[in-house]
Coordinates of C-alpha atoms in Angstrom, one line a residue:
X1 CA 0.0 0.0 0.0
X2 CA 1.2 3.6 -0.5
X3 CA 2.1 6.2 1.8
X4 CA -1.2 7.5 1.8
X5 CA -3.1 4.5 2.7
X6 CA -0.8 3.2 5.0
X7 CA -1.6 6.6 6.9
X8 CA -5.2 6.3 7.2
X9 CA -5.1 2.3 7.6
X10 CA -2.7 3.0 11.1
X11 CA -3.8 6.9 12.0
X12 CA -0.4 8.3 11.6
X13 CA -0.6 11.5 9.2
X14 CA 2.3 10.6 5.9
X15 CA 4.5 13.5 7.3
X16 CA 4.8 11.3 10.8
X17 CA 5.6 8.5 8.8
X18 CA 8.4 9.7 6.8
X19 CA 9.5 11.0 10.3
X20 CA 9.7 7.8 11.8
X21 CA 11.5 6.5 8.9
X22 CA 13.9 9.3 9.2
X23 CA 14.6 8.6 13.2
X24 CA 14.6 4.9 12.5
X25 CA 11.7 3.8 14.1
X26 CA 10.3 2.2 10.8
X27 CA 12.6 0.9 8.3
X28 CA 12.6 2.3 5.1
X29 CA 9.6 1.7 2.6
X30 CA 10.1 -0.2 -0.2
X31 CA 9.6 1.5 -3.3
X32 CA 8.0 1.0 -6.3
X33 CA 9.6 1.7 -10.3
X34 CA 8.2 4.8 -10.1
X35 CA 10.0 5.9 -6.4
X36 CA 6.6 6.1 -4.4
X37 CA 7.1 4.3 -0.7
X38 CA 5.1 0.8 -0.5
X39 CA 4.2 -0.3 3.0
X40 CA 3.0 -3.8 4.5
X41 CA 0.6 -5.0 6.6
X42 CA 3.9 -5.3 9.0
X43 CA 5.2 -1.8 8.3
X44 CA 1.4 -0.5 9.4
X45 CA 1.4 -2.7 13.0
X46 CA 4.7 -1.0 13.6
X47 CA 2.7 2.2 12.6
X48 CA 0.5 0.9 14.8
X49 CA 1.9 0.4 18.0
X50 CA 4.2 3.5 17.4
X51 CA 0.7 5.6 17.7
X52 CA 0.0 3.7 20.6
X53 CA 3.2 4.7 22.9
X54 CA 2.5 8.4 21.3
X55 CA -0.8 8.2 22.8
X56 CA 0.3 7.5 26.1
X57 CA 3.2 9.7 25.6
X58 CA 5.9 7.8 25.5
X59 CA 8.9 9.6 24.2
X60 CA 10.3 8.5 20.9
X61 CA 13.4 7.4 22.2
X62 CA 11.3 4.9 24.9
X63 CA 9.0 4.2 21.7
X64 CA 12.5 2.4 20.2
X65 CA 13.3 0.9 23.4
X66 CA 9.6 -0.5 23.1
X67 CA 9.9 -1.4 19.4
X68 CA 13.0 -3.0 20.2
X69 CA 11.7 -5.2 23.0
X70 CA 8.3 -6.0 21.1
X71 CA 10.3 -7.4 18.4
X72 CA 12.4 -9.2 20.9
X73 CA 10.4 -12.6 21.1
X74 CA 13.1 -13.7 24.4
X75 CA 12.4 -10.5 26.4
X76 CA 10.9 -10.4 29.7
X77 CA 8.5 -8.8 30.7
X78 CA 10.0 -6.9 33.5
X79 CA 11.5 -5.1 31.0
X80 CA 8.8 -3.6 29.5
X81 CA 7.1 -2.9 33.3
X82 CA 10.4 -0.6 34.1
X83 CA 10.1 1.3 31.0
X84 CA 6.4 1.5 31.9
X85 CA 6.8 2.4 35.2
X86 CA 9.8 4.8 34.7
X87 CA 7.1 6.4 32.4
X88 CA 4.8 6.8 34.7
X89 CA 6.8 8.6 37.1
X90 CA 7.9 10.9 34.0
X91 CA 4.5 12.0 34.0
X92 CA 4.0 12.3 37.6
X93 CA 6.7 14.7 37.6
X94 CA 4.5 16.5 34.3
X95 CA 1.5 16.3 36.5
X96 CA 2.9 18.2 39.2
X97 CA 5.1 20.9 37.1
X98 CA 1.7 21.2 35.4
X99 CA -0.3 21.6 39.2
X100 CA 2.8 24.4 39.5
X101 CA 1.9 26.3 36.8
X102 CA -2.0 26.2 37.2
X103 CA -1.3 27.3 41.0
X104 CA 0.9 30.4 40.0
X105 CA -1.6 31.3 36.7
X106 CA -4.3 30.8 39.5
X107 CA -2.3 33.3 41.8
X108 CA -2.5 36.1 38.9
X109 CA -6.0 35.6 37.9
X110 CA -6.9 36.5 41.5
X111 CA -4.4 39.4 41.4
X112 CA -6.2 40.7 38.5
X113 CA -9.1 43.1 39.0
X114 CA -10.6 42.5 35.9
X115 CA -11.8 45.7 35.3
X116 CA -12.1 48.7 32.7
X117 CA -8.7 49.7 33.4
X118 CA -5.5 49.1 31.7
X119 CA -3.5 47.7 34.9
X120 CA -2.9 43.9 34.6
X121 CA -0.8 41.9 36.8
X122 CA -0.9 38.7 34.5
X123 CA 0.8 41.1 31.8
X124 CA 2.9 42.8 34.2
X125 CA 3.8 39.1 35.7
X126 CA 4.7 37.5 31.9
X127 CA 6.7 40.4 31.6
X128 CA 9.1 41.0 34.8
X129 CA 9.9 37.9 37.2
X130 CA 9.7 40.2 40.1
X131 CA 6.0 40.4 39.1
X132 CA 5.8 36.3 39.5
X133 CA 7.1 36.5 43.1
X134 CA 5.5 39.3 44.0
X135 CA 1.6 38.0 42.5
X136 CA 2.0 34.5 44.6
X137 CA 3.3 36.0 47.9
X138 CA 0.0 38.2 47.7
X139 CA -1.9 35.2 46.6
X140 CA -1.2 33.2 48.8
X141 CA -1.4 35.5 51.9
X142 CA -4.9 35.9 50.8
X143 CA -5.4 32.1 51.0
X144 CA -4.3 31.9 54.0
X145 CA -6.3 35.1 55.3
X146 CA -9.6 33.1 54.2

């Protein structure tokens, strides 16, 4: 099958593919007389499971550790648990950065008035770091106050 059907057969756009092919994550297509990429049923499970660990966010590096142990027939599957557990604490660690940065955009939207008037701590804040600290010391001794 060509690029294109090999794209909507595994849901990974043609500009993705040739990506993955570049990193080599999927080994280069075979190619007809004419120079157009052919793809097999094999070349789309790859595809496949590639959009799998992207949905769950698996870097592409740990996607090739995971294409390499799927491929591996003698593997164990403690293996795959670490990587999948190391991955989970990966995005623990993104959960709570993200917690961070709601908290402190949370600190300036209550340090905003909101009003008619041109004043704005959120701009003043994403445009001096002095303005960060400042917001979420006032924030947060209103929290506390309540």
């Amino acid at each position: 099958m060509n690029i294109g059907e090999a794209a909507s057969v595994s849901g990974v756009s043609t500009k993705m593919i040739r990506h993955y092919e570049s990193l080599g994550l999927l080994p280069q297509a075979s190619r007809t007389s004419s120079g157009y990429r052919q793809y097999s049923d094999k070349d789309v499970s790859r595809l496949r499971f590639i959009r799998h660990c992207r949905d769950l966010g698996f870097s592409l590096d740990r996607i090739g550790e995971l294409l390499d142990l799927w491929q591996n027939r003698e593997r164990s599957s403690r293996q795959v648990k670490t990587l999948a557990q190391a991955h989970i604490a990966e995005l623990d660690e993104k959960l709570k950065e993200l917690q961070e940065m709601r908290g402190a955009l949370e600190s300036l939207v209550q340090c905003c008035n909101g009003d008619d008037r041109p004043d704005c701590p959120i701009i003043e804040t994403l445009a001096s770091e002095a303005a960060v600290r400042s917001c979420a010391t006032t924030a947060q001794a209103r929290k506390k106050a309540a």
